[in-house]
Coordinates of C-alpha atoms and ligand atoms in Angstrom, one line a residue:
Chain S
M1463 CA 66.8 289.9 168.6
F1464 CA 69.4 287.2 168.4
S1465 CA 73.0 287.7 169.3
L1466 CA 76.2 286.9 167.4
Q1467 CA 78.4 288.5 170.1
D1468 CA 81.9 287.1 170.0
K1469 CA 81.1 284.4 167.6
R1470 CA 83.7 283.6 165.0
F1471 CA 82.7 283.5 161.3
L1472 CA 84.5 283.0 158.0
V1473 CA 83.2 284.8 154.9
T1474 CA 84.6 283.9 151.5
G1475 CA 84.5 286.7 148.9
G1476 CA 84.3 289.3 151.7
S1477 CA 86.0 291.9 149.6
S1478 CA 83.1 292.9 147.4
G1479 CA 79.3 293.1 147.0
I1480 CA 77.2 290.7 149.0
G1481 CA 80.2 289.2 151.0
R1482 CA 81.4 292.7 151.9
Q1483 CA 77.9 293.5 153.3
I1484 CA 77.7 290.2 155.2
S1485 CA 81.0 290.9 156.8
I1486 CA 80.0 294.4 157.9
H1487 CA 76.7 293.2 159.2
L1488 CA 78.3 290.4 161.2
G1489 CA 80.8 292.9 162.6
Q1490 CA 77.9 295.2 163.7
Q1491 CA 76.4 292.3 165.6
G1492 CA 79.6 291.9 167.6
A1493 CA 81.0 288.9 165.7
Q1494 CA 84.6 288.4 164.9
V1495 CA 84.9 288.0 161.1
T1496 CA 87.6 286.5 159.0
L1497 CA 87.3 287.6 155.4
V1498 CA 89.0 285.9 152.4
G1499 CA 89.3 286.9 148.7
R1500 CA 92.1 287.4 146.2
N1501 CA 92.5 291.1 146.4
L1502 CA 94.2 292.1 149.7
E1503 CA 93.7 295.8 149.3
R1504 CA 89.9 295.5 148.9
L1505 CA 89.8 293.1 151.9
Q1506 CA 91.6 295.6 154.0
N1507 CA 89.3 298.4 153.0
V1508 CA 86.3 296.3 154.1
T1509 CA 87.9 295.4 157.5
A1510 CA 88.8 299.1 158.0
E1511 CA 85.1 299.9 157.5
M1512 CA 84.0 297.3 160.0
K1513 CA 83.0 298.0 163.6
D1514 CA 85.6 297.4 166.3
G1515 CA 86.4 293.8 166.8
N1516 CA 89.0 291.2 166.1
H1517 CA 88.5 291.0 162.3
K1518 CA 91.1 289.4 160.0
C1519 CA 91.6 289.1 156.3
F1520 CA 93.6 286.7 154.2
S1521 CA 94.1 287.0 150.5
F1522 CA 94.4 283.8 148.5
D1523 CA 92.8 282.1 145.5
L1524 CA 90.2 279.5 146.5
T1525 CA 91.0 277.6 143.4
K1526 CA 94.6 277.0 144.5
Q1527 CA 94.6 274.1 147.0
N1528 CA 98.1 274.9 148.3
E1529 CA 97.0 278.4 149.2
V1530 CA 93.8 277.0 150.8
A1531 CA 95.9 274.5 152.9
A1532 CA 98.3 277.3 154.0
F1533 CA 95.3 279.4 155.2
I1534 CA 93.7 276.5 157.0
K1535 CA 96.9 275.9 159.0
Q1536 CA 96.6 279.3 160.6
Q1537 CA 93.0 279.0 161.7
I1538 CA 91.2 278.2 165.0
P1539 CA 87.6 276.9 164.9
F1540 CA 84.7 279.0 163.5
D1541 CA 81.1 279.1 164.6
G1542 CA 80.0 279.5 161.0
I1543 CA 81.1 279.8 157.4
V1544 CA 79.6 281.8 154.6
F1545 CA 80.6 280.3 151.3
N1546 CA 79.9 283.3 149.2
A1547 CA 82.8 283.7 146.7
G1548 CA 81.7 283.2 143.2
I1549 CA 82.0 284.3 139.6
V1550 CA 79.5 284.5 136.7
D1551 CA 80.2 283.8 133.0
Y1552 CA 77.5 284.0 130.3
L1553 CA 77.9 281.6 127.5
P1554 CA 75.5 279.9 125.1
I1555 CA 75.7 276.1 125.3
K1556 CA 77.3 275.8 121.8
F1557 CA 80.4 277.7 123.1
M1558 CA 81.1 275.5 126.1
S1559 CA 84.5 273.9 126.6
D1560 CA 86.4 272.0 129.2
E1561 CA 88.3 275.2 130.0
K1562 CA 85.1 277.3 130.4
I1563 CA 83.4 274.6 132.6
N1564 CA 86.5 274.5 134.9
K1565 CA 86.7 278.3 135.1
V1566 CA 83.2 278.5 136.6
F1567 CA 83.1 275.2 138.6
D1568 CA 86.6 275.7 140.0
V1569 CA 85.4 278.8 142.0
N1570 CA 81.6 278.3 142.5
F1571 CA 81.6 274.5 143.2
K1572 CA 85.1 273.2 143.9
G1573 CA 86.2 276.3 145.7
A1574 CA 83.4 275.9 148.3
V1575 CA 83.5 272.1 148.4
L1576 CA 87.3 271.8 149.0
L1577 CA 87.4 274.6 151.5
C1578 CA 84.5 272.9 153.4
Q1579 CA 86.4 269.6 153.3
Q1580 CA 89.5 271.1 154.8
L1581 CA 87.5 272.9 157.5
I1582 CA 85.7 269.7 158.5
K1583 CA 88.8 267.4 158.3
N1584 CA 90.7 269.8 160.5
K1585 CA 87.8 270.2 162.9
L1586 CA 87.6 273.9 162.4
I1587 CA 83.8 274.1 162.7
T1588 CA 82.4 274.1 166.2
K1589 CA 79.6 271.8 167.4
G1590 CA 76.3 273.7 166.7
G1591 CA 78.0 275.7 163.9
S1592 CA 76.2 276.9 160.8
L1593 CA 77.3 276.7 157.1
V1594 CA 75.6 279.1 154.6
F1595 CA 76.1 278.6 150.9
I1596 CA 75.3 281.5 148.6
S1597 CA 73.7 279.8 145.5
S1598 CA 71.5 281.7 143.1
I1599 CA 67.9 281.8 141.8
S1600 CA 69.5 281.0 138.4
S1601 CA 70.0 277.5 139.7
K1602 CA 66.2 277.1 139.5
L1603 CA 65.5 278.9 136.2
G1604 CA 66.6 278.5 132.6
I1605 CA 67.9 281.9 131.7
P1606 CA 69.6 281.6 128.3
G1607 CA 73.4 281.9 128.6
T1608 CA 73.6 280.9 132.3
A1609 CA 74.0 277.1 131.9
L1610 CA 77.5 276.9 133.6
Y1611 CA 76.7 279.4 136.3
A1612 CA 73.3 277.8 137.0
A1613 CA 74.6 274.3 137.0
S1614 CA 77.5 275.2 139.4
K1615 CA 74.9 276.9 141.7
A1616 CA 72.5 273.9 141.5
A1617 CA 75.5 271.7 142.4
I1618 CA 76.1 273.7 145.5
C1619 CA 72.4 273.4 146.6
A1620 CA 72.6 269.6 146.1
Y1621 CA 76.0 269.4 147.9
S1622 CA 74.7 271.5 150.8
K1623 CA 71.9 269.1 151.5
V1624 CA 74.3 266.1 151.9
V1625 CA 76.5 268.2 154.1
A1626 CA 73.5 269.0 156.3
S1627 CA 72.8 265.3 156.7
E1628 CA 76.4 264.2 157.2
L1629 CA 77.0 266.8 159.8
A1630 CA 73.7 266.7 161.7
A1631 CA 75.1 264.4 164.3
Q1632 CA 77.5 267.2 165.3
K1633 CA 74.6 269.7 165.3
I1634 CA 76.3 271.5 162.4
R1635 CA 73.7 272.9 160.0
A1636 CA 74.0 273.7 156.3
N1637 CA 71.6 275.9 154.3
C1638 CA 71.6 277.5 150.9
I1639 CA 70.4 280.9 149.9
C1640 CA 69.2 281.5 146.3
P1641 CA 69.1 285.2 145.7
G1642 CA 67.7 287.0 142.6
I1643 CA 69.5 290.0 141.2
V1644 CA 71.2 292.1 143.9
I1645 CA 73.0 295.2 142.6
T1646 CA 76.8 294.6 143.1
P1647 CA 79.9 294.7 141.0
M1648 CA 78.9 291.3 139.6
T1649 CA 75.7 292.7 138.1
A1650 CA 77.8 295.2 136.0
N1651 CA 79.0 292.0 134.3
A1652 CA 75.5 291.1 133.4
E1653 CA 74.9 294.6 132.0
D1654 CA 77.9 294.1 129.7
V1655 CA 76.4 291.1 128.0
S1656 CA 72.6 291.7 128.1
T1657 CA 70.8 293.5 125.4
T1658 CA 68.0 294.2 127.9
S1659 CA 68.8 297.0 130.3
L1660 CA 69.0 296.2 134.0
E1661 CA 66.3 298.8 134.4
D1662 CA 63.9 297.0 132.1
A1663 CA 64.7 293.6 133.6
E1664 CA 63.8 295.0 137.1
K1665 CA 60.2 295.1 136.0
E1666 CA 60.2 291.3 136.4
Y1667 CA 60.7 291.8 140.1
P1668 CA 57.5 292.6 142.1
L1669 CA 59.7 294.0 144.9
G1670 CA 62.4 295.3 142.6
Y1671 CA 66.0 294.2 142.8
G1672 CA 67.6 293.3 146.1
R1673 CA 70.3 295.0 148.1
P1674 CA 73.3 293.3 149.7
E1675 CA 71.6 294.0 153.1
D1676 CA 68.6 291.9 152.1
V1677 CA 71.0 288.9 151.8
S1678 CA 73.1 289.7 154.9
A1679 CA 69.9 289.9 157.0
L1680 CA 69.1 286.3 156.2
V1681 CA 72.7 285.1 156.6
T1682 CA 72.9 286.5 160.1
Y1683 CA 69.7 284.7 161.0
L1684 CA 71.1 281.4 159.6
L1685 CA 74.3 281.9 161.5
S1686 CA 72.5 282.5 164.7
D1687 CA 71.3 279.9 167.2
E1688 CA 67.7 281.1 166.5
S1689 CA 67.7 279.0 163.3
R1690 CA 68.9 275.9 165.2
W1691 CA 66.1 273.8 163.7
M1692 CA 66.7 274.8 160.1
T1693 CA 69.0 272.7 158.0
G1694 CA 69.3 271.3 154.5
T1695 CA 67.0 274.0 152.9
D1696 CA 67.3 276.2 149.8
L1697 CA 65.9 279.6 150.7
I1698 CA 64.6 281.6 147.8
L1699 CA 65.2 285.3 148.3
D1700 CA 64.2 287.0 145.1
G1701 CA 61.8 289.9 145.6
G1702 CA 59.0 287.8 144.2
L1703 CA 60.6 287.0 140.8
T1704 CA 59.6 283.4 140.9
L1705 CA 55.9 284.2 141.8
K1706 CA 55.3 284.9 138.1
Chain N
M1191 CA 90.9 289.3 110.2
K1192 CA 89.1 288.9 106.9
E1193 CA 85.7 290.6 106.3
N1194 CA 84.3 287.5 104.6
D1195 CA 85.2 285.2 107.4
F1196 CA 83.7 287.6 109.9
V1197 CA 80.4 287.8 108.0
K1198 CA 80.3 284.0 107.8
N1199 CA 81.0 283.6 111.5
F1200 CA 78.4 286.2 112.4
A1201 CA 75.8 284.6 110.2
L1202 CA 76.6 281.2 111.8
Q1203 CA 75.1 282.4 115.0
F1204 CA 71.7 282.5 113.5
D1205 CA 69.7 279.3 112.9
E1206 CA 66.6 280.5 111.0
T1207 CA 68.0 283.3 109.0
D1208 CA 69.4 282.6 105.5
P1209 CA 73.2 283.3 105.8
E1210 CA 73.1 284.6 102.2
S1211 CA 70.9 287.5 103.4
I1212 CA 73.6 288.7 105.8
S1213 CA 76.3 291.0 104.6
L1214 CA 78.5 293.7 106.0
S1215 CA 75.8 296.3 105.3
T1216 CA 73.0 294.4 107.1
N1217 CA 71.3 296.2 110.0
F1218 CA 71.6 293.1 112.2
K1219 CA 69.3 294.4 115.0
D1220 CA 66.5 294.5 112.4
L1221 CA 66.8 290.8 111.7
E1222 CA 63.7 288.9 113.0
E1223 CA 65.9 286.3 114.8
W1224 CA 68.2 288.9 116.6
S1225 CA 67.8 288.2 120.3
S1226 CA 69.8 288.5 123.5
L1227 CA 70.9 284.9 123.0
V1228 CA 72.1 285.5 119.4
A1229 CA 73.9 288.6 120.8
L1230 CA 75.6 286.5 123.4
S1231 CA 76.6 284.0 120.8
V1232 CA 78.2 286.7 118.7
M1233 CA 80.1 287.9 121.7
A1234 CA 81.3 284.4 122.4
M1235 CA 82.2 283.8 118.7
V1236 CA 84.2 287.1 118.7
D1237 CA 86.0 286.1 121.9
E1238 CA 86.8 282.6 120.5
E1239 CA 87.8 283.6 117.0
Y1240 CA 89.5 287.0 117.5
G1241 CA 90.3 287.0 121.3
V1242 CA 88.4 290.3 121.6
R1243 CA 85.7 291.2 124.1
I1244 CA 82.7 293.0 122.8
T1245 CA 79.7 294.1 125.0
A1246 CA 76.0 294.8 124.7
D1247 CA 77.0 298.5 124.5
D1248 CA 79.0 297.8 121.4
F1249 CA 75.9 296.4 119.7
K1250 CA 73.9 299.4 120.9
N1251 CA 76.4 301.7 119.3
S1252 CA 76.5 299.7 116.0
S1253 CA 73.9 299.5 113.2
T1254 CA 75.6 297.2 110.7
L1255 CA 78.0 294.3 110.7
A1256 CA 80.6 296.6 109.3
D1257 CA 80.3 298.8 112.5
V1258 CA 80.9 295.7 114.7
F1259 CA 83.8 294.7 112.4
E1260 CA 85.4 298.1 112.9
T1261 CA 85.0 297.8 116.7
I1262 CA 86.7 294.5 116.7
K1263 CA 89.5 295.7 114.5
K1264 CA 90.3 298.5 116.9
R1265 CA 90.7 296.0 119.7
L1266 CA 92.8 293.4 117.9
Ligands
LIG1983 N1 74.8 289.9 142.7 C1 73.8 289.1 142.4 O1 72.8 289.5 141.7 C2 73.8 287.7 142.8 C3 72.6 286.9 142.7 C4 72.6 285.6 143.1 C5 73.7 285.1 143.7 N2 74.9 285.8 143.8 C6 76.1 285.1 144.4 O2 76.5 285.9 145.5 C7 77.9 285.7 145.6 C8 78.5 287.1 145.7 O3 78.3 287.8 144.6 P1 78.5 289.4 144.4 O4 77.4 289.9 143.6 O5 78.8 290.0 145.7 O6 79.8 289.4 143.5 P2 81.2 290.2 143.5 O7 80.9 291.6 144.0 O8 81.8 290.0 142.2 O9 82.0 289.5 144.6 C9 82.6 288.2 144.4 C10 83.5 287.9 145.5 O10 84.1 286.6 145.3 C11 85.5 286.7 145.5 N3 86.2 285.7 144.6 C12 85.9 285.4 143.3 N4 86.8 284.5 142.8 C13 87.5 284.1 143.9 C14 88.6 283.2 144.0 N5 89.1 282.4 143.0 N6 89.2 283.1 145.2 C15 88.8 283.8 146.3 N7 87.8 284.7 146.2 C16 87.2 284.9 145.0 C17 85.8 288.1 145.0 O11 87.0 288.5 145.6 P3 88.4 288.8 144.7 O12 88.0 289.3 143.4 O13 89.2 289.7 145.6 O14 89.0 287.5 144.7 C18 84.7 288.9 145.6 O15 84.9 289.2 147.0 C19 78.4 284.9 144.4 O16 78.5 283.6 144.8 C20 77.3 285.1 143.4 O17 77.2 284.0 142.5 C21 74.9 287.1 143.4

């Protein structure tokens, strides 16, 4: 079993769903975790749940560059970053607008890219560090209504490959995870707009829907030195959805 | 919000269905073209035109266009 003892990780969107579980899982492995999200109370609830350790949380909006810069100023280097914060919006292509594109891309794409830029420029990622981007299986499919979300997640996959190659000299790795449906507060959103019930849609998943633990298990591996030879990949984690 | 405009906007979300065949008393879920994408289009149209959020549950709890119209009116 690999060790993350005393390693320092940053998890964006640590206040809810998958990011919450990733943070808890890393804490259990002895890591020191810094969680970020907009809602301070929810972040504090997660850190209160976490195992002893020097965990921190910072509340700010990843789409506001002055807030990102203020956060960056207070940091010391991390051994790994989990770019997990994201939003979903379901919209048929005929309803797209500049505003709608920005709403999704500002968080899912620019939020991750500009945070990464600041971390690298300020040398806040240690040699041998690992970057994990949470994309989505939607980026590889054509589910009606998901164009903006899918495109923002595909953009992150493409971006992460270039990051992997630019940072390889420093032995910093970058990988993407593309999960299928994992039950979290975000999926409640999908339920609001889908005329097919979540229960019926689960039949498409040979292994059923995922749990946040299924994603955090892969994240901990990617953050560990055991995965030292893995970089620039998109890992599909979908309970067999795409086998069909 | 005018009933006529609402019916017209609703009908616009269909591509194969004759708009003339859609009225306030139409059971929209019985229309052959009704699908999750058309449902999503109606939600987006209602948001854009009336600034109101309706959900899949609202469709589940409605039979006719008039039912949807009433739901929107209550949220205006
Ligand atoms: N659940 C799924 O089925 C699924 C499947 C594939 C991929 N994913 C991806 O997995 C990631 C986590 O999803 P989830 O299901 O755990 O969703 P979630 O429960 O809604 O959590 C989203 C997280 O992102 C944070 N966030 C959103 N906008 C932000 C902003 N502007 N600035 C800072 N933080 C922000 C939220 O915190 P605040 O609200 O406090 O800001 C929250 O912690 C997302 O990138 C999502 O696209 C999810």
